mmCIF file with all atom_site columns, C-alpha atoms in Angstrom:
data_model
loop_
_atom_site.group_PDB
_atom_site.id
_atom_site.type_symbol
_atom_site.label_atom_id
_atom_site.label_alt_id
_atom_site.label_comp_id
_atom_site.label_asym_id
_atom_site.label_entity_id
_atom_site.label_seq_id
_atom_site.pdbx_PDB_ins_code
_atom_site.Cartn_x
_atom_site.Cartn_y
_atom_site.Cartn_z
_atom_site.occupancy
_atom_site.B_iso_or_equiv
_atom_site.pdbx_formal_charge
_atom_site.auth_seq_id
_atom_site.auth_comp_id
_atom_site.auth_asym_id
_atom_site.auth_atom_id
_atom_site.pdbx_PDB_model_num
ATOM 1   C CA . MET A 1 1   ? 47.720 1.694  -49.766 1.00 89.00 ? 137 MET A CA 1
ATOM 2   C CA . SER A 1 2   ? 47.125 5.363  -48.245 1.00 94.00 ? 138 SER A CA 1
ATOM 3   C CA . GLU A 1 3   ? 44.451 6.498  -46.018 1.00 97.00 ? 139 GLU A CA 1
ATOM 4   C CA . VAL A 1 4   ? 43.068 10.000 -46.752 1.00 98.00 ? 140 VAL A CA 1
ATOM 5   C CA . VAL A 1 5   ? 40.899 12.279 -44.793 1.00 98.00 ? 141 VAL A CA 1
ATOM 6   C CA . LEU A 1 6   ? 39.335 14.988 -47.421 1.00 98.00 ? 142 LEU A CA 1
ATOM 7   C CA . PHE A 1 7   ? 38.048 18.208 -45.801 1.00 98.00 ? 143 PHE A CA 1
ATOM 8   C CA . HIS A 1 8   ? 34.998 19.937 -47.577 1.00 98.00 ? 144 HIS A CA 1
ATOM 9   C CA . HIS A 1 9   ? 34.959 23.496 -48.314 1.00 98.00 ? 145 HIS A CA 1
ATOM 10  C CA . LEU A 1 10  ? 32.411 26.343 -47.078 1.00 98.00 ? 146 LEU A CA 1
ATOM 11  C CA . GLN A 1 11  ? 29.680 24.722 -49.361 1.00 98.00 ? 147 GLN A CA 1
ATOM 12  C CA . GLY A 1 12  ? 29.628 21.803 -47.296 1.00 98.00 ? 148 GLY A CA 1
ATOM 13  C CA . LEU A 1 13  ? 30.023 18.184 -48.247 1.00 98.00 ? 149 LEU A CA 1
ATOM 14  C CA . THR A 1 14  ? 28.660 18.536 -51.743 1.00 98.00 ? 150 THR A CA 1
ATOM 15  C CA . ASP A 1 15  ? 28.300 15.478 -54.304 1.00 98.00 ? 151 ASP A CA 1
ATOM 16  C CA . GLY A 1 16  ? 31.424 17.212 -56.286 1.00 98.00 ? 152 GLY A CA 1
ATOM 17  C CA . VAL A 1 17  ? 33.819 16.685 -52.814 1.00 98.00 ? 153 VAL A CA 1
ATOM 18  C CA . ARG A 1 18  ? 32.458 13.454 -52.559 1.00 98.00 ? 154 ARG A CA 1
ATOM 19  C CA . ALA A 1 19  ? 33.149 12.521 -56.669 1.00 98.00 ? 155 ALA A CA 1
ATOM 20  C CA . PHE A 1 20  ? 36.336 14.084 -55.574 1.00 98.00 ? 156 PHE A CA 1
ATOM 21  C CA . GLY A 1 21  ? 37.045 11.884 -53.180 1.00 98.00 ? 157 GLY A CA 1
ATOM 22  C CA . GLU A 1 22  ? 36.013 8.748  -55.095 1.00 98.00 ? 158 GLU A CA 1
ATOM 23  C CA . GLN A 1 23  ? 38.112 9.220  -57.893 1.00 97.00 ? 159 GLN A CA 1
ATOM 24  C CA . LEU A 1 24  ? 41.088 8.925  -55.353 1.00 97.00 ? 160 LEU A CA 1
ATOM 25  C CA . ALA A 1 25  ? 40.004 6.115  -53.868 1.00 97.00 ? 161 ALA A CA 1
ATOM 26  C CA . ALA A 1 26  ? 39.655 4.516  -56.880 1.00 95.00 ? 162 ALA A CA 1
ATOM 27  C CA . GLY A 1 27  ? 43.558 4.312  -57.227 1.00 88.00 ? 163 GLY A CA 1
ATOM 28  C CA . GLY A 1 28  ? 43.142 1.703  -54.547 1.00 94.00 ? 164 GLY A CA 1
ATOM 29  C CA . HIS A 1 29  ? 43.285 4.433  -51.308 1.00 96.00 ? 165 HIS A CA 1
ATOM 30  C CA . THR A 1 30  ? 40.689 4.616  -48.491 1.00 97.00 ? 166 THR A CA 1
ATOM 31  C CA . VAL A 1 31  ? 39.362 8.191  -48.405 1.00 98.00 ? 167 VAL A CA 1
ATOM 32  C CA . HIS A 1 32  ? 37.183 9.334  -45.461 1.00 98.00 ? 168 HIS A CA 1
ATOM 33  C CA . THR A 1 33  ? 34.852 12.366 -46.537 1.00 98.00 ? 169 THR A CA 1
ATOM 34  C CA . PRO A 1 34  ? 33.668 13.730 -42.845 1.00 98.00 ? 170 PRO A CA 1
ATOM 35  C CA . ASP A 1 35  ? 30.545 16.080 -42.884 1.00 98.00 ? 171 ASP A CA 1
ATOM 36  C CA . LEU A 1 36  ? 31.411 18.786 -40.652 1.00 98.00 ? 172 LEU A CA 1
ATOM 37  C CA . PHE A 1 37  ? 28.180 21.046 -41.432 1.00 98.00 ? 173 PHE A CA 1
ATOM 38  C CA . ASP A 1 38  ? 26.006 18.070 -40.380 1.00 97.00 ? 174 ASP A CA 1
ATOM 39  C CA . GLY A 1 39  ? 24.238 17.730 -44.013 1.00 96.00 ? 175 GLY A CA 1
ATOM 40  C CA . GLU A 1 40  ? 24.118 21.676 -44.627 1.00 97.00 ? 176 GLU A CA 1
ATOM 41  C CA . ARG A 1 41  ? 25.232 22.567 -47.945 1.00 98.00 ? 177 ARG A CA 1
ATOM 42  C CA . PRO A 1 42  ? 25.661 26.776 -48.063 1.00 98.00 ? 178 PRO A CA 1
ATOM 43  C CA . ALA A 1 43  ? 24.579 28.180 -51.695 1.00 97.00 ? 179 ALA A CA 1
ATOM 44  C CA . THR A 1 44  ? 27.340 30.247 -51.597 1.00 97.00 ? 180 THR A CA 1
ATOM 45  C CA . LEU A 1 45  ? 30.798 31.009 -49.976 1.00 96.00 ? 181 LEU A CA 1
ATOM 46  C CA . GLU A 1 46  ? 29.055 33.940 -47.962 1.00 97.00 ? 182 GLU A CA 1
ATOM 47  C CA . ASP A 1 47  ? 26.538 31.600 -46.574 1.00 98.00 ? 183 ASP A CA 1
ATOM 48  C CA . GLY A 1 48  ? 29.087 29.451 -45.911 1.00 98.00 ? 184 GLY A CA 1
ATOM 49  C CA . ALA A 1 49  ? 31.004 31.941 -44.158 1.00 97.00 ? 185 ALA A CA 1
ATOM 50  C CA . ALA A 1 50  ? 28.193 32.810 -41.974 1.00 98.00 ? 186 ALA A CA 1
ATOM 51  C CA . LEU A 1 51  ? 27.392 29.409 -41.137 1.00 98.00 ? 187 LEU A CA 1
ATOM 52  C CA . THR A 1 52  ? 30.871 28.616 -39.664 1.00 98.00 ? 188 THR A CA 1
ATOM 53  C CA . LYS A 1 53  ? 30.418 32.050 -37.696 1.00 98.00 ? 189 LYS A CA 1
ATOM 54  C CA . ARG A 1 54  ? 27.361 30.458 -36.284 1.00 97.00 ? 190 ARG A CA 1
ATOM 55  C CA . ILE A 1 55  ? 28.801 27.087 -35.316 1.00 98.00 ? 191 ILE A CA 1
ATOM 56  C CA . GLY A 1 56  ? 31.937 28.816 -33.735 1.00 97.00 ? 192 GLY A CA 1
ATOM 57  C CA . GLY A 1 57  ? 35.234 27.745 -34.883 1.00 96.00 ? 193 GLY A CA 1
ATOM 58  C CA . GLU A 1 58  ? 36.179 25.937 -31.817 1.00 97.00 ? 194 GLU A CA 1
ATOM 59  C CA . GLU A 1 59  ? 33.137 23.814 -32.291 1.00 98.00 ? 195 GLU A CA 1
ATOM 60  C CA . LEU A 1 60  ? 34.026 23.113 -35.604 1.00 98.00 ? 196 LEU A CA 1
ATOM 61  C CA . ASP A 1 61  ? 37.903 22.368 -35.113 1.00 97.00 ? 197 ASP A CA 1
ATOM 62  C CA . ARG A 1 62  ? 36.629 19.805 -32.088 1.00 98.00 ? 198 ARG A CA 1
ATOM 63  C CA . ARG A 1 63  ? 34.311 17.966 -34.878 1.00 98.00 ? 199 ARG A CA 1
ATOM 64  C CA . ALA A 1 64  ? 37.366 17.570 -37.436 1.00 98.00 ? 200 ALA A CA 1
ATOM 65  C CA . ASP A 1 65  ? 39.611 16.260 -34.157 1.00 98.00 ? 201 ASP A CA 1
ATOM 66  C CA . ALA A 1 66  ? 37.007 14.112 -33.416 1.00 97.00 ? 202 ALA A CA 1
ATOM 67  C CA . PHE A 1 67  ? 36.537 12.552 -36.588 1.00 97.00 ? 203 PHE A CA 1
ATOM 68  C CA . VAL A 1 68  ? 40.429 11.834 -37.267 1.00 97.00 ? 204 VAL A CA 1
ATOM 69  C CA . ALA A 1 69  ? 40.464 10.474 -33.183 1.00 96.00 ? 205 ALA A CA 1
ATOM 70  C CA . ASP A 1 70  ? 39.375 7.083  -33.986 1.00 90.00 ? 206 ASP A CA 1
ATOM 71  C CA . LEU A 1 71  ? 41.542 6.958  -37.246 1.00 94.00 ? 207 LEU A CA 1
ATOM 72  C CA . PRO A 1 72  ? 45.038 5.736  -37.543 1.00 89.00 ? 208 PRO A CA 1
ATOM 73  C CA . GLY A 1 73  ? 47.672 8.660  -36.947 1.00 83.00 ? 209 GLY A CA 1
ATOM 74  C CA . ALA A 1 74  ? 49.368 7.710  -40.309 1.00 94.00 ? 210 ALA A CA 1
ATOM 75  C CA . LEU A 1 75  ? 47.009 9.746  -42.423 1.00 97.00 ? 211 LEU A CA 1
ATOM 76  C CA . VAL A 1 76  ? 46.982 11.977 -45.431 1.00 98.00 ? 212 VAL A CA 1
ATOM 77  C CA . TYR A 1 77  ? 45.233 15.165 -44.907 1.00 98.00 ? 213 TYR A CA 1
ATOM 78  C CA . ALA A 1 78  ? 43.485 16.896 -47.537 1.00 98.00 ? 214 ALA A CA 1
ATOM 79  C CA . GLY A 1 79  ? 41.001 19.869 -47.874 1.00 98.00 ? 215 GLY A CA 1
ATOM 80  C CA . PHE A 1 80  ? 39.482 22.092 -50.262 1.00 98.00 ? 216 PHE A CA 1
ATOM 81  C CA . SER A 1 81  ? 39.592 25.664 -49.654 1.00 98.00 ? 217 SER A CA 1
ATOM 82  C CA . TRP A 1 82  ? 38.531 26.356 -46.213 1.00 98.00 ? 218 TRP A CA 1
ATOM 83  C CA . GLY A 1 83  ? 38.661 22.327 -45.602 1.00 98.00 ? 219 GLY A CA 1
ATOM 84  C CA . ALA A 1 84  ? 42.587 23.172 -46.489 1.00 98.00 ? 220 ALA A CA 1
ATOM 85  C CA . ALA A 1 85  ? 43.333 24.934 -43.673 1.00 98.00 ? 221 ALA A CA 1
ATOM 86  C CA . ILE A 1 86  ? 41.838 22.266 -41.190 1.00 98.00 ? 222 ILE A CA 1
ATOM 87  C CA . ALA A 1 87  ? 43.872 19.358 -43.259 1.00 98.00 ? 223 ALA A CA 1
ATOM 88  C CA . GLN A 1 88  ? 47.148 22.019 -42.762 1.00 98.00 ? 224 GLN A CA 1
ATOM 89  C CA . ARG A 1 89  ? 46.326 22.367 -38.928 1.00 98.00 ? 225 ARG A CA 1
ATOM 90  C CA . LEU A 1 90  ? 46.141 18.907 -38.430 1.00 98.00 ? 226 LEU A CA 1
ATOM 91  C CA . ALA A 1 91  ? 49.026 17.632 -40.851 1.00 97.00 ? 227 ALA A CA 1
ATOM 92  C CA . GLN A 1 92  ? 50.950 19.987 -38.680 1.00 97.00 ? 228 GLN A CA 1
ATOM 93  C CA . THR A 1 93  ? 49.857 19.213 -35.472 1.00 96.00 ? 229 THR A CA 1
ATOM 94  C CA . ARG A 1 94  ? 48.693 15.885 -35.143 1.00 95.00 ? 230 ARG A CA 1
ATOM 95  C CA . PRO A 1 95  ? 51.522 13.294 -35.057 1.00 93.00 ? 231 PRO A CA 1
ATOM 96  C CA . GLY A 1 96  ? 52.189 10.923 -37.533 1.00 94.00 ? 232 GLY A CA 1
ATOM 97  C CA . ALA A 1 97  ? 50.871 12.666 -40.931 1.00 96.00 ? 233 ALA A CA 1
ATOM 98  C CA . ARG A 1 98  ? 52.122 10.690 -44.023 1.00 97.00 ? 234 ARG A CA 1
ATOM 99  C CA . GLY A 1 99  ? 51.021 13.863 -46.547 1.00 98.00 ? 235 GLY A CA 1
ATOM 100 C CA . ALA A 1 100 ? 49.198 16.815 -47.208 1.00 98.00 ? 236 ALA A CA 1
ATOM 101 C CA . LEU A 1 101 ? 47.027 17.659 -49.916 1.00 98.00 ? 237 LEU A CA 1
ATOM 102 C CA . LEU A 1 102 ? 45.810 21.453 -49.892 1.00 98.00 ? 238 LEU A CA 1
ATOM 103 C CA . TYR A 1 103 ? 43.142 22.548 -52.787 1.00 98.00 ? 239 TYR A CA 1
ATOM 104 C CA . GLU A 1 104 ? 43.044 26.105 -53.567 1.00 98.00 ? 240 GLU A CA 1
ATOM 105 C CA . ALA A 1 105 ? 44.097 27.367 -49.979 1.00 98.00 ? 241 ALA A CA 1
ATOM 106 C CA . CYS A 1 106 ? 47.622 27.352 -47.712 1.00 98.00 ? 242 CYS A CA 1
ATOM 107 C CA . ILE A 1 107 ? 48.081 29.007 -44.685 1.00 97.00 ? 243 ILE A CA 1
ATOM 108 C CA . PRO A 1 108 ? 51.664 30.662 -43.964 1.00 96.00 ? 244 PRO A CA 1
ATOM 109 C CA . VAL A 1 109 ? 54.205 28.322 -41.891 1.00 93.00 ? 245 VAL A CA 1
ATOM 110 C CA . THR A 1 110 ? 55.589 31.702 -40.526 1.00 90.00 ? 246 THR A CA 1
ATOM 111 C CA . GLY A 1 111 ? 54.322 34.647 -38.631 1.00 89.00 ? 247 GLY A CA 1
ATOM 112 C CA . GLU A 1 112 ? 50.887 35.310 -36.604 1.00 88.00 ? 248 GLU A CA 1
ATOM 113 C CA . TRP A 1 113 ? 48.731 32.547 -38.594 1.00 86.00 ? 249 TRP A CA 1
ATOM 114 C CA . ALA A 1 114 ? 50.886 30.009 -38.771 1.00 92.00 ? 250 ALA A CA 1
ATOM 115 C CA . PHE A 1 115 ? 50.190 26.835 -37.056 1.00 94.00 ? 251 PHE A CA 1
ATOM 116 C CA . GLY A 1 116 ? 53.622 26.128 -36.101 1.00 91.00 ? 252 GLY A CA 1
ATOM 117 C CA . PRO A 1 117 ? 56.756 24.470 -38.502 1.00 93.00 ? 253 PRO A CA 1
ATOM 118 C CA . TRP A 1 118 ? 55.980 22.293 -40.879 1.00 96.00 ? 254 TRP A CA 1
ATOM 119 C CA . PRO A 1 119 ? 56.938 18.428 -39.731 1.00 95.00 ? 255 PRO A CA 1
ATOM 120 C CA . ASP A 1 120 ? 60.040 16.826 -41.075 1.00 94.00 ? 256 ASP A CA 1
ATOM 121 C CA . GLY A 1 121 ? 59.653 14.440 -43.992 1.00 93.00 ? 257 GLY A CA 1
ATOM 122 C CA . VAL A 1 122 ? 55.882 15.155 -44.643 1.00 96.00 ? 258 VAL A CA 1
ATOM 123 C CA . PRO A 1 123 ? 55.300 15.660 -48.084 1.00 98.00 ? 259 PRO A CA 1
ATOM 124 C CA . VAL A 1 124 ? 52.893 18.127 -49.469 1.00 98.00 ? 260 VAL A CA 1
ATOM 125 C CA . GLN A 1 125 ? 51.066 19.405 -52.514 1.00 98.00 ? 261 GLN A CA 1
ATOM 126 C CA . ILE A 1 126 ? 49.328 22.642 -53.165 1.00 98.00 ? 262 ILE A CA 1
ATOM 127 C CA . HIS A 1 127 ? 47.178 23.119 -56.296 1.00 98.00 ? 263 HIS A CA 1
ATOM 128 C CA . GLY A 1 128 ? 45.134 26.319 -56.955 1.00 98.00 ? 264 GLY A CA 1
ATOM 129 C CA . MET A 1 129 ? 44.363 28.868 -60.026 1.00 98.00 ? 265 MET A CA 1
ATOM 130 C CA . GLU A 1 130 ? 46.647 31.828 -60.483 1.00 96.00 ? 266 GLU A CA 1
ATOM 131 C CA . GLN A 1 131 ? 44.044 34.241 -60.789 1.00 97.00 ? 267 GLN A CA 1
ATOM 132 C CA . ASP A 1 132 ? 41.651 32.638 -58.062 1.00 97.00 ? 268 ASP A CA 1
ATOM 133 C CA . PRO A 1 133 ? 40.503 35.737 -56.066 1.00 96.00 ? 269 PRO A CA 1
ATOM 134 C CA . PHE A 1 134 ? 41.152 34.275 -52.941 1.00 95.00 ? 270 PHE A CA 1
ATOM 135 C CA . PHE A 1 135 ? 44.324 31.557 -53.694 1.00 97.00 ? 271 PHE A CA 1
ATOM 136 C CA . GLY A 1 136 ? 46.080 33.488 -56.473 1.00 94.00 ? 272 GLY A CA 1
ATOM 137 C CA . LEU A 1 137 ? 44.905 37.185 -55.306 1.00 94.00 ? 273 LEU A CA 1
ATOM 138 C CA . GLU A 1 138 ? 45.025 37.087 -51.654 1.00 93.00 ? 274 GLU A CA 1
ATOM 139 C CA . GLY A 1 139 ? 48.440 35.831 -50.701 1.00 91.00 ? 275 GLY A CA 1
ATOM 140 C CA . ASP A 1 140 ? 47.690 32.170 -50.550 1.00 96.00 ? 276 ASP A CA 1
ATOM 141 C CA . VAL A 1 141 ? 50.225 31.548 -53.258 1.00 97.00 ? 277 VAL A CA 1
ATOM 142 C CA . ASP A 1 142 ? 52.556 33.346 -51.637 1.00 96.00 ? 278 ASP A CA 1
ATOM 143 C CA . ALA A 1 143 ? 52.310 31.166 -48.412 1.00 97.00 ? 279 ALA A CA 1
ATOM 144 C CA . ALA A 1 144 ? 52.577 27.991 -50.767 1.00 97.00 ? 280 ALA A CA 1
ATOM 145 C CA . ARG A 1 145 ? 55.467 29.180 -52.528 1.00 97.00 ? 281 ARG A CA 1
ATOM 146 C CA . GLU A 1 146 ? 57.133 29.560 -48.920 1.00 96.00 ? 282 GLU A CA 1
ATOM 147 C CA . LEU A 1 147 ? 56.006 26.518 -47.624 1.00 96.00 ? 283 LEU A CA 1
ATOM 148 C CA . VAL A 1 148 ? 57.663 24.894 -50.716 1.00 97.00 ? 284 VAL A CA 1
ATOM 149 C CA . THR A 1 149 ? 60.946 26.699 -50.191 1.00 96.00 ? 285 THR A CA 1
ATOM 150 C CA . ILE A 1 150 ? 61.131 25.667 -46.326 1.00 94.00 ? 286 ILE A CA 1
ATOM 151 C CA . VAL A 1 151 ? 60.448 21.888 -47.187 1.00 94.00 ? 287 VAL A CA 1
ATOM 152 C CA . GLY A 1 152 ? 62.025 21.631 -50.266 1.00 94.00 ? 288 GLY A CA 1
ATOM 153 C CA . PRO A 1 153 ? 61.176 20.557 -54.105 1.00 91.00 ? 289 PRO A CA 1
ATOM 154 C CA . ASP A 1 154 ? 61.840 16.743 -52.722 1.00 92.00 ? 290 ASP A CA 1
ATOM 155 C CA . ARG A 1 155 ? 58.934 16.994 -50.580 1.00 95.00 ? 291 ARG A CA 1
ATOM 156 C CA . ALA A 1 156 ? 56.691 19.921 -51.826 1.00 97.00 ? 292 ALA A CA 1
ATOM 157 C CA . GLU A 1 157 ? 55.017 20.432 -54.942 1.00 98.00 ? 293 GLU A CA 1
ATOM 158 C CA . LEU A 1 158 ? 52.964 23.611 -55.778 1.00 98.00 ? 294 LEU A CA 1
ATOM 159 C CA . PHE A 1 159 ? 50.820 23.368 -58.559 1.00 98.00 ? 295 PHE A CA 1
ATOM 160 C CA . VAL A 1 160 ? 49.446 27.034 -60.304 1.00 98.00 ? 296 VAL A CA 1
ATOM 161 C CA . TYR A 1 161 ? 46.638 26.480 -62.757 1.00 98.00 ? 297 TYR A CA 1
ATOM 162 C CA . PRO A 1 162 ? 45.531 28.808 -65.621 1.00 97.00 ? 298 PRO A CA 1
ATOM 163 C CA . GLY A 1 163 ? 41.798 30.356 -64.797 1.00 97.00 ? 299 GLY A CA 1
ATOM 164 C CA . ASP A 1 164 ? 40.507 32.784 -62.344 1.00 97.00 ? 300 ASP A CA 1
ATOM 165 C CA . ARG A 1 165 ? 38.130 29.762 -60.560 1.00 97.00 ? 301 ARG A CA 1
ATOM 166 C CA . HIS A 1 166 ? 37.716 29.047 -57.006 1.00 97.00 ? 302 HIS A CA 1
ATOM 167 C CA . LEU A 1 167 ? 36.627 25.565 -56.259 1.00 98.00 ? 303 LEU A CA 1
ATOM 168 C CA . PHE A 1 168 ? 37.319 24.531 -59.662 1.00 98.00 ? 304 PHE A CA 1
ATOM 169 C CA . THR A 1 169 ? 37.723 20.987 -58.578 1.00 98.00 ? 305 THR A CA 1
ATOM 170 C CA . ASP A 1 170 ? 34.053 20.656 -57.644 1.00 98.00 ? 306 ASP A CA 1
ATOM 171 C CA . SER A 1 171 ? 31.983 19.010 -60.494 1.00 98.00 ? 307 SER A CA 1
ATOM 172 C CA . SER A 1 172 ? 28.517 20.199 -58.881 1.00 98.00 ? 308 SER A CA 1
ATOM 173 C CA . LEU A 1 173 ? 29.536 23.446 -58.847 1.00 98.00 ? 309 LEU A CA 1
ATOM 174 C CA . PRO A 1 174 ? 29.476 25.918 -61.540 1.00 97.00 ? 310 PRO A CA 1
ATOM 175 C CA . SER A 1 175 ? 32.833 26.749 -61.047 1.00 97.00 ? 311 SER A CA 1
ATOM 176 C CA . TYR A 1 176 ? 34.246 23.411 -62.090 1.00 98.00 ? 312 TYR A CA 1
ATOM 177 C CA . ASP A 1 177 ? 37.023 22.916 -64.697 1.00 98.00 ? 313 ASP A CA 1
ATOM 178 C CA . ALA A 1 178 ? 36.820 19.269 -65.736 1.00 98.00 ? 314 ALA A CA 1
ATOM 179 C CA . ASP A 1 179 ? 40.246 19.337 -67.520 1.00 98.00 ? 315 ASP A CA 1
ATOM 180 C CA . ALA A 1 180 ? 42.063 21.149 -64.772 1.00 98.00 ? 316 ALA A CA 1
ATOM 181 C CA . ALA A 1 181 ? 40.504 19.057 -62.006 1.00 98.00 ? 317 ALA A CA 1
ATOM 182 C CA . ALA A 1 182 ? 41.382 15.902 -63.840 1.00 98.00 ? 318 ALA A CA 1
ATOM 183 C CA . LEU A 1 183 ? 45.084 16.781 -63.576 1.00 98.00 ? 319 LEU A CA 1
ATOM 184 C CA . VAL A 1 184 ? 44.779 17.812 -59.910 1.00 98.00 ? 320 VAL A CA 1
ATOM 185 C CA . VAL A 1 185 ? 43.763 14.280 -59.241 1.00 98.00 ? 321 VAL A CA 1
ATOM 186 C CA . ARG A 1 186 ? 46.358 12.582 -61.505 1.00 97.00 ? 322 ARG A CA 1
ATOM 187 C CA . ARG A 1 187 ? 48.734 14.667 -59.478 1.00 98.00 ? 323 ARG A CA 1
ATOM 188 C CA . SER A 1 188 ? 47.161 13.777 -56.308 1.00 98.00 ? 324 SER A CA 1
ATOM 189 C CA . ARG A 1 189 ? 47.196 10.088 -56.855 1.00 97.00 ? 325 ARG A CA 1
ATOM 190 C CA . ASP A 1 190 ? 50.556 10.138 -57.862 1.00 96.00 ? 326 ASP A CA 1
ATOM 191 C CA . LEU A 1 191 ? 51.607 11.357 -54.515 1.00 97.00 ? 327 LEU A CA 1
ATOM 192 C CA . LEU A 1 192 ? 49.468 9.182  -52.910 1.00 97.00 ? 328 LEU A CA 1
ATOM 193 C CA . ASP A 1 193 ? 50.693 6.091  -54.675 1.00 95.00 ? 329 ASP A CA 1
ATOM 194 C CA . ARG A 1 194 ? 54.035 7.354  -54.006 1.00 94.00 ? 330 ARG A CA 1
ATOM 195 C CA . LEU A 1 195 ? 53.303 7.333  -50.028 1.00 92.00 ? 331 LEU A CA 1
ATOM 196 C CA . GLY A 1 196 ? 51.309 3.691  -50.659 1.00 77.00 ? 332 GLY A CA 1
#
């Protein structure tokens, strides 16, 4: 079975993030959900962005790196929105990654924002809504398409869902879309099962 680290979004380690992790774990996988905000749960994305500025990007990266340091190298890195960028960085830079699940965000793998090349043989799934103001309308979906082109369809999958919600997978937020989230869970577990 797969071992997964699931990073939360800008509103912290919500009950919805925990519930999503539990759904992945129900397939027999081990899922870790670190709290990089030390218990803070910002009420809005704007509040979350302000919190990350207050804590600092280097410190947040240090916290993420410290959490995975004691885990096996053979991890699947997963994350929601802001947390997807952390997951992607680790999948691309920490040796031994088994896969990546990127929810509602994707960083380009070429150009100035890139963490470097995608590692050979590491499968990835990217999920997001087509009219999400961040994923669909600010370029993340284009970065995801580029990643699929570079990695190839046998190792990379992009799933775009109808709708305009951000954080649609978090059952504790008003943006939750139960039907779309259930499909995300099913597809994610399919990948984890293939890796297991």
